[in-house]
Amino acid sequence: MKYEVNNRGYYGKFGGAFIPEMLYPNVKELEKNYLKIMESDSFKTEFLSLLKNYVGRPSPLYYTKRLSDKYNINLYLKREDLNHTGSHKINNTIGQILMARHLGKKRIIAETGAGQHGVATATVCAREGLDCIVFMGATDVARQMPNVEKMQMLGATVIPVESGNKTLKDATNEAIRDWINHPKETHYIIGSVVGPHPYPDMVARFQSIISEEIRKQLQEQTGSPLPDTVIACVGGGSNAAGAFYHYLNEKTVKLVAVEADGLGLETGETAATMAAGSPGIIHGSMTMLMQTDDGQIVEPYSISAGLDYPGIGPLHAHLFDSKRANFIRATDTEAIEAAFELTRMEGIIPALESAHALAALKKLNFKKGETVVLNVSGRGDKDMEAYRKHIKSETKKEKQVDTHAEKETHDIFRASYSVPENTMQQRADEINGLYVP
Amino acid sequence: MNRINKLFETKKDNILSIYFTAGHPAPETASTIIELLQDNGVDMIEIGIPFSDPLADGPVIQQSSQQALADGMSLKKLLHELKTIRKNVQIPLLLMGYFNTIMHFGVESFCKQANAVGIDGVILPDLPLEVYKEQYKDMFKQYNIIPVFLITPSTPDERIRETEALSEGFIYMVSTSSTTGAKQGFSNENMSYFKRINDMNLKVPVITGFGISNKTTFEQACEYSAGAIIGSAFVKDISGEWELENKIEEFIAKLK
């Protein structure tokens, strides 16, 4: 089985470039040039130097003493939370801003959900002196003010998106529309391993620094570059793509992707695309996505704004289809509890996204003493409000946190959406029916 | 013979084509709108299948789609509504939408049912030429559904030729690099692009779309192509209060 993108832009049955003809020249230009640029010595030297001196890489690989004891494993955390701007997102934006410069682009656009990718993009634009326009759903603008203010301080223009459901999916649509309207001078810095080919591959390559470092660091600390298991959370899937990348062809290494399950699959209030979705096209890519019987894309739900995406990168759809990775789910509550466990046992406050990966520790059957690497994709500063609520409920001895009230939904399809019954078989049939390009 | 080919055989210029979103301005208005458009002398109609995430569309068509979906429109419902459309309507009818809707419906059942109600062609802006050629060409042919592909000001000549080779009805020439919606007229640059395409002497007729909203832009577009498509301007015009009959009559009259 091959896990790299093929020369037509597909991972198995997934990927491709399902874009309106208006975008064809832009995407083609990028496709023709991205590898040549990325593999040039001047690009590599500058990229690696910025990752070291600006981002602060390599990020540490930290052996957890107490958590390892608790789960009877050897647990290492990859500390992407310690990067400049607070998450793995900066690895990609550094790469793409250099790409934009090599392509001669003067204007940068990006989409953002919680604002992490928006801040990472505004940051590299400030450094490069380029105009930066960030599309952000109006609902997200209202609930993520600190990140909006950061982007503005960095000199970016934040455009609240009023179309559709006013969240990440719609912000992405609006960024793509902007690109259609400004094709020549603009580079679109997409924030995850999603979108038309070559974006999923380009972003995965920029993020692959994560597993490149893990291999070296694990070799130094354990004498082998190979863990038994790698765990990462998946929304669009960029941090997981980075953490898995250099292990995709290492058959002994188990890959675990953790999706956000919101209030639980059976409630329909979920963002677990692999469990609740079916094959289709979103943002220019053939992948798995959450949709109604009529093929309308559904707004997902998760407490974590970074995992709250109705699709998933085509690489992950392929890892699922080929059974290379194991996809599991963690609910809002499980994620919050896992965040507190890490905080109180190791003194690290993780982002809500990473907390979903941590929740997997309770769900997996590990061999005693196996080596596990878990990617802590970001830090929890932005999530203090959700965590504060949990502290309050702890003191009040309330059992459940009412996480759902956090997010108002504007989704007109939600009412008609329920996770299909017999979903496993139906999904398998639909995937089997897909064409292999 | 497919009605699209028949139209282009009998009429070579000033072909007026209108786009509207099915389910807009209100549920179950599609058939009425189609009949009124035909009665007012429109040559061809594109029926928009509403989609939650219409990437190539500007605000007007986005909003019409959202309203239609909120009112319960679906591809299944639309095909049902169109069942008796061929009783009174003879002009070519095309469905326009996004590929996810069709794919999720099942491409073959879509072609079959579209053909059964009398649809002549489809415009799917995000179905790549290559994917069509490899996977769906024979299927569309079997059900006599003509696919219409888009070219834009930045489509390279070589790709225009590939598009030409796969086109059986007409080529949809997108006037400017933009999403759908009205523009403030066409510039010299637009006009020279229209002329450049005209000078390529493509084997199928070319129809201009995007940015055409009134008599002036319609005439400009027709100067170097067989006709033009008006979408957003029409959708906007029939929004809100009903009175479809008067509104449509006035809208079309102003173009002539």
GROMACS .gro file of C-alpha atoms in nm, chain A residues 29-400:
model
  372
   29GLU     CA    1   0.071   2.697  -1.099
   30LEU     CA    2   0.118   2.575  -0.744
   31GLU     CA    3   0.112   2.210  -0.846
   32LYS     CA    4   0.376   2.266  -1.112
   33ASN     CA    5   0.611   2.450  -0.879
   34TYR     CA    6   0.567   2.340  -0.520
   35LEU     CA    7   0.803   2.043  -0.519
   36LYS     CA    8   1.069   2.217  -0.721
   37ILE     CA    9   1.059   2.514  -0.482
   38MET     CA   10   1.041   2.306  -0.162
   39GLU     CA   11   1.332   2.091  -0.270
   40SER     CA   12   1.559   2.378  -0.372
   41ASP     CA   13   1.856   2.437  -0.145
   42SER     CA   14   1.775   2.802  -0.086
   43PHE     CA   15   1.421   2.720   0.025
   44LYS     CA   16   1.528   2.436   0.253
   45THR     CA   17   1.801   2.642   0.417
   46GLU     CA   18   1.572   2.935   0.490
   47PHE     CA   19   1.279   2.716   0.603
   48LEU     CA   20   1.492   2.517   0.847
   49SER     CA   21   1.667   2.827   0.976
   50LEU     CA   22   1.333   2.996   1.049
   51LEU     CA   23   1.197   2.684   1.217
   52LYS     CA   24   1.503   2.683   1.442
   53ASN     CA   25   1.553   3.050   1.518
   54TYR     CA   26   1.201   3.191   1.487
   55VAL     CA   27   0.970   2.905   1.581
   56GLY     CA   28   1.206   2.751   1.837
   57ARG     CA   29   1.243   2.406   1.685
   58PRO     CA   30   1.315   2.131   1.749
   59SER     CA   31   1.024   2.114   1.989
   60PRO     CA   32   1.108   1.890   2.286
   61LEU     CA   33   1.013   1.524   2.307
   62TYR     CA   34   0.930   1.489   2.673
   63TYR     CA   35   0.914   1.165   2.871
   64THR     CA   36   0.623   1.173   3.114
   65LYS     CA   37   0.706   0.997   3.437
   66ARG     CA   38   0.375   0.997   3.617
   67LEU     CA   39   0.147   0.940   3.318
   68SER     CA   40   0.372   0.657   3.197
   69ASP     CA   41   0.342   0.491   3.535
   70LYS     CA   42  -0.033   0.535   3.537
   71TYR     CA   43  -0.087   0.369   3.200
   72ASN     CA   44   0.201   0.120   3.224
   73ILE     CA   45   0.358   0.252   2.908
   74ASN     CA   46   0.648   0.474   2.812
   75LEU     CA   47   0.471   0.790   2.707
   76TYR     CA   48   0.653   1.066   2.523
   77LEU     CA   49   0.491   1.398   2.441
   78LYS     CA   50   0.590   1.589   2.129
   79ARG     CA   51   0.567   1.948   2.248
   80GLU     CA   52   0.426   2.143   1.952
   81ASP     CA   53   0.256   2.359   2.213
   82LEU     CA   54   0.594   2.523   2.279
   83ASN     CA   55   0.622   2.662   1.925
   84HIS     CA   56   0.597   3.034   1.857
   85THR     CA   57   0.224   3.128   1.835
   86GLY     CA   58   0.134   2.825   2.044
   87SER     CA   59   0.078   2.537   1.807
   88HIS     CA   60   0.201   2.331   1.512
   89LYS     CA   61   0.020   2.568   1.272
   90ILE     CA   62   0.329   2.788   1.236
   91ASN     CA   63   0.529   2.506   1.066
   92ASN     CA   64   0.293   2.528   0.770
   93THR     CA   65   0.258   2.906   0.755
   94ILE     CA   66   0.637   2.954   0.757
   95GLY     CA   67   0.662   2.711   0.467
   96GLN     CA   68   0.377   2.866   0.272
   97ILE     CA   69   0.487   3.226   0.314
   98LEU     CA   70   0.823   3.132   0.164
   99MET     CA   71   0.635   2.949  -0.112
  100ALA     CA   72   0.431   3.266  -0.176
  101ARG     CA   73   0.750   3.469  -0.205
  102HIS     CA   74   0.901   3.222  -0.450
  103LEU     CA   75   0.582   3.240  -0.659
  104GLY     CA   76   0.598   3.621  -0.654
  105LYS     CA   77   0.267   3.665  -0.470
  106LYS     CA   78   0.201   3.992  -0.289
  107ARG     CA   79  -0.126   3.928  -0.113
  108ILE     CA   80  -0.199   3.651   0.137
  109ILE     CA   81  -0.538   3.514   0.229
  110ALA     CA   82  -0.625   3.251   0.490
  111GLU     CA   83  -0.924   3.099   0.664
  112THR     CA   84  -0.941   3.042   1.035
  113GLY     CA   85  -1.177   2.878   1.283
  114ALA     CA   86  -1.061   2.943   1.638
  115GLY     CA   87  -0.800   3.183   1.509
  116GLN     CA   88  -0.485   2.972   1.560
  117HIS     CA   89  -0.409   2.940   1.190
  118GLY     CA   90  -0.513   3.302   1.139
  119VAL     CA   91  -0.264   3.419   1.402
  120ALA     CA   92   0.009   3.194   1.258
  121THR     CA   93  -0.057   3.338   0.912
  122ALA     CA   94  -0.073   3.701   1.031
  123THR     CA   95   0.256   3.639   1.213
  124VAL     CA   96   0.449   3.523   0.907
  125CYS     CA   97   0.292   3.797   0.693
  126ALA     CA   98   0.411   4.060   0.939
  127ARG     CA   99   0.761   3.915   0.920
  128GLU     CA  100   0.753   3.908   0.541
  129GLY     CA  101   0.583   4.247   0.502
  130LEU     CA  102   0.292   4.110   0.298
  131ASP     CA  103  -0.076   4.207   0.304
  132CYS     CA  104  -0.277   3.956   0.502
  133ILE     CA  105  -0.652   3.901   0.486
  134VAL     CA  106  -0.803   3.643   0.718
  135PHE     CA  107  -1.155   3.510   0.667
  136MET     CA  108  -1.325   3.408   0.986
  137GLY     CA  109  -1.687   3.310   1.045
  138ALA     CA  110  -1.882   3.589   1.215
  139THR     CA  111  -1.980   3.346   1.491
  140ASP     CA  112  -1.614   3.261   1.552
  141VAL     CA  113  -1.511   3.628   1.548
  142ALA     CA  114  -1.750   3.692   1.833
  143ARG     CA  115  -1.635   3.396   2.043
  144GLN     CA  116  -1.258   3.418   1.976
  145MET     CA  117  -1.195   3.790   2.031
  146PRO     CA  118  -0.842   3.757   2.177
  147ASN     CA  119  -0.719   3.590   1.857
  148VAL     CA  120  -0.899   3.848   1.641
  149GLU     CA  121  -0.720   4.122   1.836
  150LYS     CA  122  -0.385   3.946   1.795
  151MET     CA  123  -0.434   3.922   1.418
  152GLN     CA  124  -0.525   4.289   1.403
  153MET     CA  125  -0.225   4.386   1.612
  154LEU     CA  126  -0.011   4.186   1.367
  155GLY     CA  127  -0.150   4.404   1.089
  156ALA     CA  128  -0.393   4.158   0.931
  157THR     CA  129  -0.742   4.244   0.811
  158VAL     CA  130  -0.997   4.009   0.964
  159ILE     CA  131  -1.310   3.972   0.753
  160PRO     CA  132  -1.611   3.832   0.940
  161VAL     CA  133  -1.789   3.587   0.712
  162GLU     CA  134  -2.166   3.618   0.719
  163SER     CA  135  -2.246   3.347   0.464
  164GLY     CA  136  -2.371   2.998   0.544
  165ASN     CA  137  -2.331   2.900   0.908
  166LYS     CA  138  -2.068   3.167   0.976
  167THR     CA  139  -1.798   2.922   1.096
  168LEU     CA  140  -1.481   2.753   0.963
  169LYS     CA  141  -1.642   2.582   0.666
  170ASP     CA  142  -1.789   2.911   0.546
  171ALA     CA  143  -1.466   3.100   0.614
  172THR     CA  144  -1.291   2.847   0.389
  173ASN     CA  145  -1.556   2.892   0.118
  174GLU     CA  146  -1.510   3.268   0.137
  175ALA     CA  147  -1.129   3.242   0.115
  176ILE     CA  148  -1.168   3.025  -0.196
  177ARG     CA  149  -1.412   3.278  -0.346
  178ASP     CA  150  -1.167   3.559  -0.274
  179TRP     CA  151  -0.900   3.360  -0.454
  180ILE     CA  152  -1.130   3.323  -0.756
  181ASN     CA  153  -1.175   3.700  -0.757
  182HIS     CA  154  -0.804   3.784  -0.711
  183PRO     CA  155  -0.625   3.505  -0.895
  184LYS     CA  156  -0.302   3.667  -1.004
  185GLU     CA  157  -0.149   3.839  -0.704
  186THR     CA  158  -0.285   3.621  -0.425
  187HIS     CA  159  -0.156   3.311  -0.247
  188TYR     CA  160  -0.402   3.120  -0.032
  189ILE     CA  161  -0.239   2.980   0.282
  190ILE     CA  162  -0.470   2.695   0.368
  191GLY     CA  163  -0.443   2.585   0.730
  192SER     CA  164  -0.469   2.208   0.713
  193VAL     CA  165  -0.409   1.905   0.492
  194VAL     CA  166  -0.733   1.979   0.308
  195GLY     CA  167  -0.830   2.150  -0.018
  196PRO     CA  168  -0.741   2.066  -0.376
  197HIS     CA  169  -0.417   1.891  -0.467
  198PRO     CA  170  -0.136   1.992  -0.409
  199TYR     CA  171  -0.240   2.152  -0.078
  200PRO     CA  172  -0.282   1.831   0.126
  201ASP     CA  173   0.060   1.709   0.018
  202MET     CA  174   0.233   2.046   0.056
  203VAL     CA  175   0.095   2.106   0.405
  204ALA     CA  176   0.177   1.748   0.511
  205ARG     CA  177   0.535   1.797   0.394
  206PHE     CA  178   0.571   2.120   0.592
  207GLN     CA  179   0.428   1.950   0.900
  208SER     CA  180   0.640   1.639   0.850
  209ILE     CA  181   0.915   1.813   1.048
  210ILE     CA  182   0.723   1.683   1.353
  211SER     CA  183   0.786   1.315   1.286
  212GLU     CA  184   1.130   1.385   1.142
  213GLU     CA  185   1.226   1.524   1.482
  214ILE     CA  186   1.044   1.252   1.675
  215ARG     CA  187   1.256   0.988   1.500
  216LYS     CA  188   1.581   1.159   1.596
  217GLN     CA  189   1.473   1.240   1.948
  218LEU     CA  190   1.340   0.892   2.013
  219GLN     CA  191   1.663   0.741   1.880
  220GLU     CA  192   1.858   0.955   2.125
  221GLN     CA  193   1.632   0.881   2.419
  222THR     CA  194   1.549   0.513   2.364
  223GLY     CA  195   1.799   0.384   2.110
  224SER     CA  196   1.532   0.330   1.845
  225PRO     CA  197   1.357   0.579   1.617
  226LEU     CA  198   1.042   0.368   1.618
  227PRO     CA  199   0.771   0.388   1.884
  228ASP     CA  200   0.499   0.124   1.908
  229THR     CA  201   0.220   0.380   1.874
  230VAL     CA  202   0.178   0.740   1.760
  231ILE     CA  203  -0.133   0.928   1.869
  232ALA     CA  204  -0.266   1.257   1.734
  233CYS     CA  205  -0.597   1.441   1.716
  234VAL     CA  206  -0.762   1.497   1.376
  235GLY     CA  207  -0.987   1.773   1.253
  236GLY     CA  208  -0.862   1.858   0.906
  237GLY     CA  209  -0.563   1.654   1.013
  238SER     CA  210  -0.245   1.861   0.977
  239ASN     CA  211  -0.081   1.782   1.309
  240ALA     CA  212  -0.163   1.413   1.267
  241ALA     CA  213  -0.025   1.418   0.912
  242GLY     CA  214   0.296   1.568   1.049
  243ALA     CA  215   0.323   1.323   1.337
  244PHE     CA  216   0.246   1.019   1.116
  245TYR     CA  217   0.439   1.123   0.807
  246HIS     CA  218   0.775   0.951   0.860
  247TYR     CA  219   0.606   0.646   1.009
  248LEU     CA  220   0.355   0.578   0.731
  249ASN     CA  221   0.572   0.307   0.581
  250GLU     CA  222   0.693   0.166   0.914
  251LYS     CA  223   0.457  -0.126   0.947
  252THR     CA  224   0.533  -0.194   1.313
  253VAL     CA  225   0.426   0.152   1.420
  254LYS     CA  226   0.056   0.178   1.505
  255LEU     CA  227  -0.106   0.509   1.411
  256VAL     CA  228  -0.401   0.634   1.612
  257ALA     CA  229  -0.610   0.931   1.497
  258VAL     CA  230  -0.854   1.075   1.747
  259GLU     CA  231  -1.161   1.258   1.618
  260ALA     CA  232  -1.377   1.496   1.818
  261ASP     CA  233  -1.704   1.332   1.912
  262GLY     CA  234  -1.877   1.635   2.065
  263LEU     CA  235  -2.168   1.513   2.271
  264GLY     CA  236  -2.137   1.161   2.126
  265LEU     CA  237  -2.203   1.000   1.790
  266GLU     CA  238  -2.555   0.890   1.876
  267THR     CA  239  -2.664   1.249   1.944
  268GLY     CA  240  -2.561   1.368   1.598
  269GLU     CA  241  -2.374   1.651   1.775
  270THR     CA  242  -2.032   1.529   1.664
  271ALA     CA  243  -1.736   1.619   1.446
  272ALA     CA  244  -1.617   1.260   1.403
  273THR     CA  245  -1.611   1.259   1.024
  274MET     CA  246  -1.499   0.898   0.982
  275ALA     CA  247  -1.781   0.770   1.198
  276ALA     CA  248  -2.055   1.010   1.088
  277GLY     CA  249  -1.950   1.089   0.733
  278SER     CA  250  -1.957   0.946   0.385
  279PRO     CA  251  -1.751   1.002   0.068
  280GLY     CA  252  -1.796   1.335  -0.105
  281ILE     CA  253  -1.636   1.660  -0.210
  282ILE     CA  254  -1.555   1.946   0.021
  283HIS     CA  255  -1.331   2.244  -0.052
  284GLY     CA  256  -1.202   2.088  -0.372
  285SER     CA  257  -1.112   1.745  -0.241
  286MET     CA  258  -1.268   1.400  -0.263
  287THR     CA  259  -1.271   1.280   0.094
  288MET     CA  260  -1.501   1.180   0.379
  289LEU     CA  261  -1.744   1.442   0.503
  290MET     CA  262  -2.057   1.492   0.706
  291GLN     CA  263  -2.356   1.549   0.482
  292THR     CA  264  -2.731   1.505   0.462
  293ASP     CA  265  -2.910   1.254   0.241
  294ASP     CA  266  -2.934   1.533  -0.015
  295GLY     CA  267  -2.555   1.588  -0.019
  296GLN     CA  268  -2.565   1.915   0.174
  297ILE     CA  269  -2.267   1.966   0.402
  298VAL     CA  270  -2.352   1.962   0.771
  299GLU     CA  271  -2.205   2.187   1.036
  300PRO     CA  272  -2.030   1.960   1.287
  301TYR     CA  273  -2.016   2.009   1.660
  302SER     CA  274  -1.723   1.989   1.900
  303ILE     CA  275  -1.615   2.194   2.198
  304SER     CA  276  -1.282   2.226   2.019
  305ALA     CA  277  -1.296   2.490   1.748
  306GLY     CA  278  -0.988   2.341   1.582
  307LEU     CA  279  -1.152   2.000   1.527
  308ASP     CA  280  -1.489   2.141   1.432
  309TYR     CA  281  -1.464   2.069   1.058
  310PRO     CA  282  -1.714   1.861   0.856
  311GLY     CA  283  -1.446   1.709   0.633
  312ILE     CA  284  -1.100   1.559   0.681
  313GLY     CA  285  -0.782   1.559   0.474
  314PRO     CA  286  -0.780   1.303   0.190
  315LEU     CA  287  -0.463   1.142   0.328
  316HIS     CA  288  -0.657   1.049   0.641
  317ALA     CA  289  -0.953   0.920   0.441
  318HIS     CA  290  -0.702   0.693   0.270
  319LEU     CA  291  -0.539   0.586   0.599
  320PHE     CA  292  -0.889   0.497   0.717
  321ASP     CA  293  -0.983   0.312   0.399
  322SER     CA  294  -0.655   0.120   0.390
  323LYS     CA  295  -0.679   0.055   0.766
  324ARG     CA  296  -0.329   0.197   0.811
  325ALA     CA  297  -0.450   0.417   1.095
  326ASN     CA  298  -0.698   0.342   1.367
  327PHE     CA  299  -0.963   0.616   1.399
  328ILE     CA  300  -1.118   0.654   1.741
  329ARG     CA  301  -1.332   0.923   1.904
  330ALA     CA  302  -1.327   1.131   2.219
  331THR     CA  303  -1.620   1.338   2.347
  332ASP     CA  304  -1.606   1.692   2.485
  333THR     CA  305  -1.615   1.562   2.840
  334GLU     CA  306  -1.349   1.297   2.785
  335ALA     CA  307  -1.122   1.559   2.630
  336ILE     CA  308  -1.165   1.802   2.917
  337GLU     CA  309  -1.095   1.530   3.173
  338ALA     CA  310  -0.783   1.430   2.979
  339ALA     CA  311  -0.667   1.792   2.973
  340PHE     CA  312  -0.697   1.810   3.350
  341GLU     CA  313  -0.515   1.482   3.390
  342LEU     CA  314  -0.217   1.609   3.190
  343THR     CA  315  -0.223   1.945   3.366
  344ARG     CA  316  -0.226   1.798   3.714
  345MET     CA  317   0.011   1.509   3.656
  346GLU     CA  318   0.267   1.672   3.427
  347GLY     CA  319   0.213   2.046   3.460
  348ILE     CA  320   0.122   2.105   3.096
  349ILE     CA  321  -0.202   2.277   2.995
  350PRO     CA  322  -0.286   2.142   2.649
  351ALA     CA  323  -0.512   2.290   2.383
  352LEU     CA  324  -0.859   2.136   2.369
  353GLU     CA  325  -0.765   1.980   2.035
  354SER     CA  326  -0.463   1.801   2.185
  355ALA     CA  327  -0.678   1.702   2.481
  356HIS     CA  328  -0.873   1.475   2.244
  357ALA     CA  329  -0.551   1.290   2.162
  358LEU     CA  330  -0.478   1.257   2.535
  359ALA     CA  331  -0.824   1.110   2.592
  360ALA     CA  332  -0.713   0.814   2.379
  361LEU     CA  333  -0.484   0.694   2.660
  362LYS     CA  334  -0.787   0.564   2.848
  363LYS     CA  335  -0.936   0.402   2.539
  364LEU     CA  336  -0.650   0.203   2.392
  365ASN     CA  337  -0.526  -0.139   2.500
  366PHE     CA  338  -0.153  -0.093   2.529
  367LYS     CA  339   0.103  -0.365   2.575
  368LYS     CA  340   0.276  -0.323   2.905
  369GLY     CA  341   0.575  -0.097   2.864
  370GLU     CA  342   0.515  -0.006   2.501
  371THR     CA  343   0.655   0.317   2.366
  372VAL     CA  344   0.387   0.573   2.282
  373VAL     CA  345   0.439   0.914   2.125
  374LEU     CA  346   0.153   1.160   2.159
  375ASN     CA  347   0.151   1.487   1.970
  376VAL     CA  348   0.055   1.782   2.189
  377SER     CA  349  -0.043   2.004   1.897
  378GLY     CA  350  -0.103   2.323   2.090
  379ARG     CA  351  -0.121   2.497   2.424
  380GLY     CA  352  -0.432   2.565   2.625
  381ASP     CA  353  -0.416   2.942   2.677
  382LYS     CA  354  -0.698   2.998   2.430
  383ASP     CA  355  -0.918   2.741   2.603
  384MET     CA  356  -0.911   2.872   2.957
  385GLU     CA  357  -1.278   2.964   2.949
  386ALA     CA  358  -1.383   2.604   2.881
  387TYR     CA  359  -1.140   2.479   3.146
  388ARG     CA  360  -1.256   2.739   3.399
  389LYS     CA  361  -1.610   2.607   3.363
  390HIS     CA  362  -1.485   2.260   3.445
  391ILE     CA  363  -1.310   2.386   3.758
  392LYS     CA  364  -1.634   2.550   3.868
  393SER     CA  365  -1.830   2.233   3.808
  394GLU     CA  366  -1.568   2.034   4.002
  395THR     CA  367  -1.615   2.254   4.303
  396LYS     CA  368  -1.990   2.234   4.272
  397LYS     CA  369  -1.958   1.856   4.234
  398GLU     CA  370  -2.155   1.867   3.917
  399LYS     CA  371  -2.097   1.562   3.709
  400GLN     CA  372  -2.135   1.696   3.355
   0.00000   0.00000   0.00000
